[in-house]
XYZ file of C-alpha atoms in Angstrom:
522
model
C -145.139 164.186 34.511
C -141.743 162.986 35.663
C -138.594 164.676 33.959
C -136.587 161.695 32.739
C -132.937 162.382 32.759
C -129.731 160.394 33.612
C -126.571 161.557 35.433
C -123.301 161.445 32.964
C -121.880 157.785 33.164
C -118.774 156.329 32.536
C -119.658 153.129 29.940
C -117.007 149.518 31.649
C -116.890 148.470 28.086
C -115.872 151.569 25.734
C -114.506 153.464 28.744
C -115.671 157.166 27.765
C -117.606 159.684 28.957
C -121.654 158.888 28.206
C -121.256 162.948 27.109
C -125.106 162.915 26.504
C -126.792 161.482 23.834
C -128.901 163.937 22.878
C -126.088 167.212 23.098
C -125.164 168.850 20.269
C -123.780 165.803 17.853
C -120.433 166.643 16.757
C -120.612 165.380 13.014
C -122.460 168.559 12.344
C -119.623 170.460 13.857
C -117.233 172.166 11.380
C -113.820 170.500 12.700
C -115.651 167.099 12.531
C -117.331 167.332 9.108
C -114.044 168.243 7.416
C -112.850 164.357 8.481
C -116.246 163.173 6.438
C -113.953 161.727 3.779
C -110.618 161.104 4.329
C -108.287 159.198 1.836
C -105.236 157.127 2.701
C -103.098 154.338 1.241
C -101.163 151.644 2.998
C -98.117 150.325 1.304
C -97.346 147.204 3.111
C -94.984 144.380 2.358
C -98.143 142.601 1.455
C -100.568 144.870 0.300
C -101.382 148.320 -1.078
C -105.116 149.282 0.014
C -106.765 152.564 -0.824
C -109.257 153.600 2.129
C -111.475 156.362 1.968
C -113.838 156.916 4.921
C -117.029 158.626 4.881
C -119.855 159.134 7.231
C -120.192 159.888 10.695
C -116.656 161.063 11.594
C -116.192 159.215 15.340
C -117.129 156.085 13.365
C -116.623 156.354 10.076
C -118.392 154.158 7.185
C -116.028 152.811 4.009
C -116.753 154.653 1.147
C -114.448 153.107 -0.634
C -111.661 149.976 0.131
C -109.655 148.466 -2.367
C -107.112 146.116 -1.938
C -104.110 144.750 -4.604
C -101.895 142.190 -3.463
C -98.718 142.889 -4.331
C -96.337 141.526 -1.744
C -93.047 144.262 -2.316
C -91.348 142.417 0.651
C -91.369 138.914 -1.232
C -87.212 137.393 -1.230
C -85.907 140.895 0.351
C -84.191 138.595 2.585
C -82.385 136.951 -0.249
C -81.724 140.329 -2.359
C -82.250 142.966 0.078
C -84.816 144.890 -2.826
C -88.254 145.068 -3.230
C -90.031 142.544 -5.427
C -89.618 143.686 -9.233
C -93.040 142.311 -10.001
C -94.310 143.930 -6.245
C -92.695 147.047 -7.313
C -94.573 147.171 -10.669
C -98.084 146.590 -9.559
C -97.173 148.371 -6.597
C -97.083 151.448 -9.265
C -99.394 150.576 -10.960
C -102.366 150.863 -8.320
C -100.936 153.947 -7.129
C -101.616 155.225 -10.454
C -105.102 153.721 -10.303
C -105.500 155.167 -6.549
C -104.701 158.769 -7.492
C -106.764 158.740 -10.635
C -109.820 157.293 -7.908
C -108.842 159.822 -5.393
C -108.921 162.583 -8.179
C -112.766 161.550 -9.486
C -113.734 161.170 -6.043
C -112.749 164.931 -5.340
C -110.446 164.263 -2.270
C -107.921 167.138 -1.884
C -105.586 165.087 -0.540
C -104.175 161.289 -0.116
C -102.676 160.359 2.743
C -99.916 157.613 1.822
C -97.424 155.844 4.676
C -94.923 152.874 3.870
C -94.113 150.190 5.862
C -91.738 147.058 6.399
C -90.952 146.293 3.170
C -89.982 149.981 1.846
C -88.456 151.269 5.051
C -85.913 148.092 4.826
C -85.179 147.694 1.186
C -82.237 149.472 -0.520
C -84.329 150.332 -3.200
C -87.314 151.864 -1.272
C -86.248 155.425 -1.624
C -86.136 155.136 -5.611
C -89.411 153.437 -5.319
C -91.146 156.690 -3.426
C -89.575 158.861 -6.148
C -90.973 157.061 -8.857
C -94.279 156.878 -7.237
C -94.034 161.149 -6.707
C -92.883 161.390 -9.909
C -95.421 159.113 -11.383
C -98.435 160.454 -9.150
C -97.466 163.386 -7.449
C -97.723 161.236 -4.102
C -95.603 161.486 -1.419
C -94.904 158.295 0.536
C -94.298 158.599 4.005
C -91.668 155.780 5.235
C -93.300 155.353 8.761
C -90.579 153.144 11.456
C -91.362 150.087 13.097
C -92.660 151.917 16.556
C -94.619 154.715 14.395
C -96.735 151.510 12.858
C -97.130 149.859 16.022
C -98.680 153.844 17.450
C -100.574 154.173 14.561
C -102.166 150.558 14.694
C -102.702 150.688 18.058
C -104.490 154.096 17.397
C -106.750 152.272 15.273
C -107.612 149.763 17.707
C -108.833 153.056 20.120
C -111.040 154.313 17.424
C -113.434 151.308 17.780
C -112.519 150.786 21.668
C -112.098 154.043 22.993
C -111.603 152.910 26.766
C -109.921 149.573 25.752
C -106.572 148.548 27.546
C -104.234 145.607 26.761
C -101.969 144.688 24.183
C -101.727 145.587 20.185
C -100.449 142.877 17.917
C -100.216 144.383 14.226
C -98.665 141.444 11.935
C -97.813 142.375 8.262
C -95.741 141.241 5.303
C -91.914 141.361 7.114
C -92.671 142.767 10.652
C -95.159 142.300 13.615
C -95.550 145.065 16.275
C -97.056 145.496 19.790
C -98.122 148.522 21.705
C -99.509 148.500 24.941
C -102.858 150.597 25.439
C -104.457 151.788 28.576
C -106.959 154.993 29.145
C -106.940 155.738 25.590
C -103.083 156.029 25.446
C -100.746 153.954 23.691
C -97.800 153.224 25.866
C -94.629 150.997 24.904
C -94.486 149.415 21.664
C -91.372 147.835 19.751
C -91.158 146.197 16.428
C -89.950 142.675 15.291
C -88.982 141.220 11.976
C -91.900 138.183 12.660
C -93.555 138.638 8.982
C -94.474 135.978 7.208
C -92.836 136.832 4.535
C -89.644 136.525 5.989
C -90.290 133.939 8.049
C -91.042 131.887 5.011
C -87.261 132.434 4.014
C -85.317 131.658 6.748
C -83.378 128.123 5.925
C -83.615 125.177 8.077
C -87.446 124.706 7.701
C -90.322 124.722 10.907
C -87.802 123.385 13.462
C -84.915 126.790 12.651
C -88.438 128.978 12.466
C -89.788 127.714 15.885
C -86.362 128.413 17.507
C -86.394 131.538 15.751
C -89.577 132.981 16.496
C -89.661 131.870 20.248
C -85.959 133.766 20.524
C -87.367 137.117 19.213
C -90.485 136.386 20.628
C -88.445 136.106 24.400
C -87.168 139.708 23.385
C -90.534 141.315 22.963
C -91.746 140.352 26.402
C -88.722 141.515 28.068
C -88.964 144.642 26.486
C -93.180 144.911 26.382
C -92.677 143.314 30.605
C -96.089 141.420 31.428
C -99.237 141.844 29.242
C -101.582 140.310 30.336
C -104.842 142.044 29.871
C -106.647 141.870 26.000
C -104.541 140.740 22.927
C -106.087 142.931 19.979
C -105.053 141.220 16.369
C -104.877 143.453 13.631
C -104.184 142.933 10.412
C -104.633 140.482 7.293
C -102.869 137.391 8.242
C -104.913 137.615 12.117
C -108.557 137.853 10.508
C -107.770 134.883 7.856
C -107.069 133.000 10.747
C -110.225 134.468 12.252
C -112.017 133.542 9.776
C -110.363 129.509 10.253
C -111.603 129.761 13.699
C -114.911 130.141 12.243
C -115.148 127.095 10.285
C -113.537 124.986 12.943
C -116.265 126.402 15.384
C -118.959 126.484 13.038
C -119.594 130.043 14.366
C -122.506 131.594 12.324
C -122.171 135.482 12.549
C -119.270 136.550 9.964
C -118.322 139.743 11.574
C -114.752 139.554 11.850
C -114.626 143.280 14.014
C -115.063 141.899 18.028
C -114.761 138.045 17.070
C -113.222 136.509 20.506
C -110.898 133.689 20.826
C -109.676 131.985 23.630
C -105.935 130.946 24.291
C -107.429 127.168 24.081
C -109.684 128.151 21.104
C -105.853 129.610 19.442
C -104.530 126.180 19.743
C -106.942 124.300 18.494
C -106.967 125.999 15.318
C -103.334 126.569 14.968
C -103.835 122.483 15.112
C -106.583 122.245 12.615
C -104.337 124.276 10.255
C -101.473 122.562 10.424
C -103.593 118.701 10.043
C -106.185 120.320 7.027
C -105.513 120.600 2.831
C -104.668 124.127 3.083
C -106.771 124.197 -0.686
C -109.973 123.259 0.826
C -109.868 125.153 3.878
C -108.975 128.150 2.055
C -112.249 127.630 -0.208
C -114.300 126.950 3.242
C -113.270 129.996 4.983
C -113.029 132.497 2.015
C -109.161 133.679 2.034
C -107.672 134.384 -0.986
C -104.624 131.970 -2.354
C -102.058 134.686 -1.741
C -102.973 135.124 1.905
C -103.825 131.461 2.452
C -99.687 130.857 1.232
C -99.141 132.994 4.383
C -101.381 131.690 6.757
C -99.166 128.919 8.416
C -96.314 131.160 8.956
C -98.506 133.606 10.922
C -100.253 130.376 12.930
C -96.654 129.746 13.999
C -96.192 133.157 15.539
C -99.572 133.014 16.899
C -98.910 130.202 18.728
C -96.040 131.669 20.350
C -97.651 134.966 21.322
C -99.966 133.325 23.121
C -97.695 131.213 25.053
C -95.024 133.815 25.562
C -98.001 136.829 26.709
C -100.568 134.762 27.863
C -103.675 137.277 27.381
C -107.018 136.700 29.304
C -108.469 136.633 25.953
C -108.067 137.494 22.238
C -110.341 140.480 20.291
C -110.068 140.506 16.743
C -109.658 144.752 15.194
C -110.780 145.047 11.405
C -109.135 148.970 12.558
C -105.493 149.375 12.265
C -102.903 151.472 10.762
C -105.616 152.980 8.407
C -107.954 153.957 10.815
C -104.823 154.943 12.949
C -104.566 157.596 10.468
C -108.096 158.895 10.759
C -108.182 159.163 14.511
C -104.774 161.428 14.649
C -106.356 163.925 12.622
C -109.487 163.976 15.217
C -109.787 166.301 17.811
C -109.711 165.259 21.369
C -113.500 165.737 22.077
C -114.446 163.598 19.252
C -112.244 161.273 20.285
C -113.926 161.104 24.078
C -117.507 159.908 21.822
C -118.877 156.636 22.043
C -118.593 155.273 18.455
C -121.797 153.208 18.510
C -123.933 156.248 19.271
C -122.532 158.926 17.401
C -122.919 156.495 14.113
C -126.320 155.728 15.261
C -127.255 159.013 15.764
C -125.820 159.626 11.864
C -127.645 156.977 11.014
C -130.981 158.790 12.458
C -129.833 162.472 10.712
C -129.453 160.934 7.750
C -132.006 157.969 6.882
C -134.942 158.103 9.616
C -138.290 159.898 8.633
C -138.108 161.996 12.086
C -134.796 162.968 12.814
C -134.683 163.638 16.182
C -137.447 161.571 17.313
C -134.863 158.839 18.833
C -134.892 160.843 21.757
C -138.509 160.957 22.451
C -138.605 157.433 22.131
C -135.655 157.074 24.488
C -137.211 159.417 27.271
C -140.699 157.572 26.687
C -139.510 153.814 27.422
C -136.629 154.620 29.714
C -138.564 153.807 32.897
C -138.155 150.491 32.199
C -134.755 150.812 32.324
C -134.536 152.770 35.598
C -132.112 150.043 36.962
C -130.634 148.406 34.504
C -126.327 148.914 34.005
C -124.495 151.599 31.884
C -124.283 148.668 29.313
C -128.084 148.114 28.507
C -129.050 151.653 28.193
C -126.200 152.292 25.977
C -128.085 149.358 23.907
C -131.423 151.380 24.474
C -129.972 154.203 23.175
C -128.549 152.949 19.721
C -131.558 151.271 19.246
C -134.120 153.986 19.699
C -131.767 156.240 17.122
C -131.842 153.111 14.691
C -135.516 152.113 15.114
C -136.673 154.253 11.942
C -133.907 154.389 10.289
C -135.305 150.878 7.673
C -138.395 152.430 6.750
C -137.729 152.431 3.144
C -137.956 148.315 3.229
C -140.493 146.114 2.060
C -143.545 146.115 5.268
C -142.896 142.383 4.477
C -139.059 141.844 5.143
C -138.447 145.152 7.516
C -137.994 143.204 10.349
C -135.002 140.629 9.160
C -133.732 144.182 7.182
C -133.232 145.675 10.554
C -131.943 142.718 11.837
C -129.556 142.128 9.109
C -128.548 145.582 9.186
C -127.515 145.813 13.205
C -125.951 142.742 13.285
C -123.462 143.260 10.050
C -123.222 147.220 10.088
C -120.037 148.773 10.275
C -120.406 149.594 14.309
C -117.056 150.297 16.514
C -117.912 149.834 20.190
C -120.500 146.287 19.869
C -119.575 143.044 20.831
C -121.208 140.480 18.737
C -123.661 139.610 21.656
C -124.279 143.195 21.531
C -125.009 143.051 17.812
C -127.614 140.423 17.962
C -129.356 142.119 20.931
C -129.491 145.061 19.113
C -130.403 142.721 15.932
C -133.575 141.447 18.192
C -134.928 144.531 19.475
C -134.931 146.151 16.157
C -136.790 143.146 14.461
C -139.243 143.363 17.142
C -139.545 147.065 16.404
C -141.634 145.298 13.466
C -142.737 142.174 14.457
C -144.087 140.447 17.685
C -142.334 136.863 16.470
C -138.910 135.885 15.419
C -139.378 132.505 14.907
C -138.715 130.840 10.998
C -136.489 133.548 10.672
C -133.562 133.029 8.551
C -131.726 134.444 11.774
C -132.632 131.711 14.227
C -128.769 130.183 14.907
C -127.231 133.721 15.918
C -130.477 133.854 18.271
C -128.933 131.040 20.076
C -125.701 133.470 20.504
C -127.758 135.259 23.405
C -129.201 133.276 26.454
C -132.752 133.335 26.905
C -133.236 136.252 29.407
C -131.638 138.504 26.601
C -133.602 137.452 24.208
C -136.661 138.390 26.081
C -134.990 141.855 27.040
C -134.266 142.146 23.707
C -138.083 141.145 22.521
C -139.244 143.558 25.390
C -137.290 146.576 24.388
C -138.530 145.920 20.613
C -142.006 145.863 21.431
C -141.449 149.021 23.781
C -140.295 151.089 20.687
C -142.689 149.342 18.463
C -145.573 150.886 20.499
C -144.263 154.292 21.394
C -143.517 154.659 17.700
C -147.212 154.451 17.155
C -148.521 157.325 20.026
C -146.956 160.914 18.275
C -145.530 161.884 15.414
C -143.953 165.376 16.204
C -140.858 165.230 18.072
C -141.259 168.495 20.016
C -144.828 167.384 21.504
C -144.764 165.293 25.247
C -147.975 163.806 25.473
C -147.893 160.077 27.248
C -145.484 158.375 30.135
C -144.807 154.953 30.684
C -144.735 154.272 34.734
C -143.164 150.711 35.272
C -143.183 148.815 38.948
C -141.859 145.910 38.553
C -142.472 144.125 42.241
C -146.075 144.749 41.327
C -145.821 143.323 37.744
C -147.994 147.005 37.220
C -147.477 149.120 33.713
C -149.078 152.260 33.866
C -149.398 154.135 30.317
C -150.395 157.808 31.535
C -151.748 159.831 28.597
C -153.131 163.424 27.864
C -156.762 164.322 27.160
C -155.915 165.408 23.769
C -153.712 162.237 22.950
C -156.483 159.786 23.127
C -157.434 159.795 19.597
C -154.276 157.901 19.068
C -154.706 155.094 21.097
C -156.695 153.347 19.107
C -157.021 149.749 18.999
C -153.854 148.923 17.403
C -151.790 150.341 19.664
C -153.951 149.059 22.489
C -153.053 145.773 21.052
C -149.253 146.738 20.758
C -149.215 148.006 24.370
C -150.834 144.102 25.315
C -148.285 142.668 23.220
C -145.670 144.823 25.253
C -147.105 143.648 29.062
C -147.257 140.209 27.651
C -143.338 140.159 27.735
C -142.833 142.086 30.356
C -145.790 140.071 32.264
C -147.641 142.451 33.822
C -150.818 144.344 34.286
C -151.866 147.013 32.446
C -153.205 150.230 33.474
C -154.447 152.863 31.475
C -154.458 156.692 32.996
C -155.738 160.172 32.030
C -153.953 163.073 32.812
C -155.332 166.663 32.298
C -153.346 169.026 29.925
């Protein structure tokens, strides 16, 4: 039989290495599995959020995320101090965060400050109290330092990705340029909401002002116009705006695209709606809804002063900024989506390991297709098993459900229901009456059929052995001929019986084709 193997490929969309999938996965590697939970807090001008990631270290899960909104930077531009309510909660969660942190056995939390505490007068009494209170240090982080780490952040879910890094917070916004998995330039502005909220003269003094700093970004940033990645709070509530307005029905704010056009229109539909009701609609909280205008106004402007090709939202920033300096280059160079699949596979399939003979079995009928698709093929042979625990009746939307909401760096959301499709089809031969069937509609047609095929590819293959280590059938595809040949050993054709005749039918049904069934000797 044929020895199916592919040459090392460089992946357009993610931009690494394909290293292998089936070498040595690094999560079981010493210097990886000490990054399996990793703690930090972000003390924004906004926020404080406790992160602690877990999982597959190249792309890590959320153990636990909890956010209090205490907004330290509120009227600093009237007093020049932190908020004496902020300040208090502020304390008060780091309390609650090192008592978590403690329970949860971390040995250490990572804590950075922002905006508001590097720029009040009172911020260095703050961190004091908060060591002497906790035992935490804060790290005061400057305006460029955010806009690296950020940026960082974006790379840990777009490894290859190039363009520009918008992070907007409480009292300062920040870009960083990216390219090859390096951050390049980056500056830092004073365009937070919050402080845009104070400045006197109302929206015709802001406009002025933000399209004069604005002006001063691009000349020092010089032309950028590749991606805009959005990260942070004030970005995805607007995100989630666009939404609405578009009636858009996946709510996966990681990879959500807007257009320039798309920008203005809801900048529009902000400005003309009851800021109450839309706030209900889209599901923002009331503090970050207060916000939201301010940041549409500097959204605006960045798109008119950079004019990006298009506009990705990052649910990774400054947090997961965090977790990727502490990773070591060759875990860096991994492709996100399969190194979390592949988790996935170690830690919930019944076979571990058995992605790979899947892969190998169905791959010639993917002898042509681009970098992109197998990469698809890939993740979904190491997530086919991985729902067997579900009801036989509802596996199929489970597996669906699961690929197109999971916590996966690396997928567009066209990506995600492809992925979605194939796995559902893993289980069943129909999608229809589905509670699914509008994010169908979010592929064309021909996908959906690749999708279908792949699923009922994997759906069969699944059924022929059960022990990873034994070789014992080939799939021969030619597709001029519209001929699939299923060559099989003596001593494998006790399994195919007449179920997974009728899954192999099922399978040249989509791919419309002949079948041919062939004995080889062992």
């Amino acid at each position: 039989m044929a020895n199916l193997t592919e040459t090392n490929t460089t992946v357009p969309e993610t931009g690494v290495a394909d290293l292998g999938l089936f070498a040595k996965p690094l999560f079981e590697d010493p210097s990886a599995r000490k990054l399996s939970r990793v703690g930090v807090v972000d003390v924004g001008s906004n926020s404080v959020r406790l992160v602690v990631f877990d999982g597959a270290a190249r792309s890590p899960a959320y153990f636990y995320n909890e956010k209090i909104m205490c907004a330290l930077g509120a009227g600093m531009a009237e007093t020049g101090h932190l908020s004496p309510s902020g300040r208090t909660r502020a304390l008060s969660a780091m309390r609650r965060f090192r008592k978590l942190a403690d329970s949860m056995g971390l040995k250490e939390l990572t804590v950075v400050a922002t905006a508001a505490v590097r720029d009040a007068s009172d911020g260095p009494d703050f961190c004091e109290e908060v060591r002497r209170e906790t035992g935490l240090r804060i790290w005061v982080i400057d305006g460029e330092e955010e806009a690296r780490l950020s940026a960082q952040g974006v790379l840990l879910g777009w490894p290859g990705a190039y363009g520009l890094v918008c992070d907007i917070g409480g009292s300062s916004m920040e870009l960083a340029e990216i390219s090859g998995g390096r951050v390049g330039r980056r500056v830092s502005s004073q365009l937070g909401p919050l402080k845009l909220r104070d400045i006197k003269g109302g929206a015709k003094a802001r406009t002025a002002h933000i399209k004069e700093v604005m002006q001063g970004l691009q000349d020092r940033m010089g032309v950028q116009r590749d991606r805009l990645f959005l990260v942070g709070g004030s970005w995805r509530a607007i995100a989630r705006i666009d939404m609405v307005r578009r009636g858009y029905p996946l709510h996966v704010l990681h990879e959500y695209r807007m257009t320039p056009r798309a920008v203005s229109a809801t900048v529009k539909y902000i400005r003309q709606s009851d800021l109450e009701e839309l706030r209900t609609e889209a599901g923002v909280s009331s503090t970050r809804m207060a916000l939201v205008p301010y940041a549409a106004e500097v959204l605006s402007r960045l798109v008119k002063t950079f004019k990006p090709k298009d506009i990705a939202i990052s649910s990774y920033g400054i947090r997961e900024g965090m977790l990727y300096e502490q990773m070591p280059q060759r875990l860096r160079d991994r492709d996100p989506l399969i190194e979390s699949c592949r988790f996935a596979e170690a830690k919930d399939a019944r076979s571990p390991g058995f992605g790979k003979v899947l892969y190998d079995f169905i791959l010639p009928l993917y002898k042509s297709s681009p970098p992109q698709r197998k990469r698809l093929v890939k993740a979904a042979c190491l997530l086919h098993d991985v729902s067997w625990r579900a009801h036989p009746d509802y596996r199929a939307e489970v597996c669906f459900d699961n690929a197109t909401r999971a916590n996966l760096g690396g997928l567009k959301h066209s990506e995600r229901i492809f992925l979605g499709l194939a796995l559902l089809h893993r289980y069943s031969n129909k999608r229809e009456n589905t509670r699914f069937n509008d994010l169908y509609l979010m592929i064309d047609e021909r996908a959906r059929r690749e999708a279908e095929i792949l699923g009922k590819a994997m759906r069969f293959g699944a059924m022929l052995w059960m022990d990873k280590n034994e070789k014992r059938g080939e799939l021969r595809w030619f597709p001029k001929k519209k001929l699939l040949q299923l060559w099989i050993s003596e001593d494998m054709m006790p399994l195919f019986g007449e179920v997974a005749e009728a899954r192999l039918n099922s399978l040249a049904a989509s791919l419309q084709a002949q079948v041919e069934l062939k004995t080889a000797k062992t």
